[in-house]
Amino acid sequence: MTSRLSSVIFSSVLLVVAHAFALDRVSGANETFNIEPGARSAALGSATMAIDGDYLGLLSNPYQLANVNYGWASLSHTEYYEDTRYDFASGVMPLGEGQGLGVSFGRYGANDIPYIKEGEPLPEGDIYNTLSIADYVFSVSWGRRLTDRIDLGVSFHGIYRDMDQSGWGFRGDAGLRYKVIERLYVSGLLKGWTSSATTWESGEFEYTSPEVYLAATYSVPVPYLYGKLAFYWQGAGLFHEESRAMTFETDEDVGARLWEDPLDWLSGGKGGIEFNFDFGLSLRAGLSSFTTFQSVTAGAGLTIAKFLKIDYAFESHPTLSPVHRVSVSISPYLFSNKPKAGTPEAYVPKRTRLTEEPEENDSMEESGVEIQETESVQEMASESDASQGVVLEEPEESVNKPVIIESDDEVLE
């Protein structure tokens, strides 16, 4: 009897929960979390997982906080099609050596959208009722250096959705970055270790299963151009099929998993290339999808006096209008203090001569100096010898001078 009663109660609870929350597994729940707000990452094909030092990319790269040495405040603004905007802000601070904390807040939405309620007549002129829809994103991230080669990052994101009905969502991420050799890093991110879930005002509950992503970066110094060249790559998801189509004409273009078709999986990735000059200028280009060259991205960045960074990005799309993105980062500490010794900001690149042949003017000046020095040495030596010769010459002549003795035998004429 007791066992039967327990079964009835348990079944009733399941029915109530199922009725209250319609559990729907969807693709792309809380997709706003996957939109990269930073201009630097956007110019590099949005390969944010592979990029270090872009603190607007904490939603996908929390382990970079292990290398934070100063506090930074960052802002970005993006103008999308049809007056849709994405404004984002983030702040990071070190928590000691090899550890950092970051917080982020953003708004993605559109304002003044005209609408007509069902059953109402069309208004005359340009007088319409308007509404606004938006996603409000907030995030907390933490990173720590575990060893000389491994960095750990953990983050938790929340979202409030204000549309025709309101809703709340969340997602937790965890990632690792490993230093393979000097200047070569590989990264892995478990996106949605809590799953990515949203609950709506109507009682509907949506979620997306966890997914794993891989990324890599490699940099090489270029002394001839006084800078450094870096390559960034971020792959598609490992365990779930993802759409490769960017034209919205069909939903049948679904990408294969890594073990099903490695080449197709690689085509779903993204990447970019960046050249950083020693004087602070950076030039960037990339592809947000390797499936088409119509997803090309480009941009530039400028670092002023170590404490101010300004970035711009241009993003093309095969169907939608191009996107322009601007971001600014500032460090209050570096504004009023010198960089700490041993940090990358304190590094001063050495300018070495790339050829051993001196210029003609320099060689003439150097040869002239050598001739003058040689002549002066010779003059000093001759003066010294002359002075010594005067002293030694007289005794030498007095000794070797023949002695003439006059006698009576000599005939004088």
PDB file of C-alpha atoms in Angstrom, residues 9 88 102 116 180 248 279 301 323 340:
ATOM      1  CA  ILE A   9       2.584  10.806  -5.516  1.00  0.00           C
ATOM      2  CA  PHE A  88      28.353  46.118 -24.051  1.00  0.00           C
ATOM      3  CA  GLY A 102      35.727  40.120 -14.636  1.00  0.00           C
ATOM      4  CA  ILE A 116      -0.744  47.495 -34.521  1.00  0.00           C
ATOM      5  CA  VAL A 180      52.155  23.605 -26.095  1.00  0.00           C
ATOM      6  CA  PHE A 248      18.795  31.443 -44.530  1.00  0.00           C
ATOM      7  CA  PHE A 279      54.478  51.417 -31.939  1.00  0.00           C
ATOM      8  CA  GLY A 301      43.412  48.880 -33.483  1.00  0.00           C
ATOM      9  CA  VAL A 323      28.143  45.615 -39.565  1.00  0.00           C
ATOM     10  CA  LYS A 340      54.991  47.158 -13.459  1.00  0.00           C
TER      11      LYS A 340
END
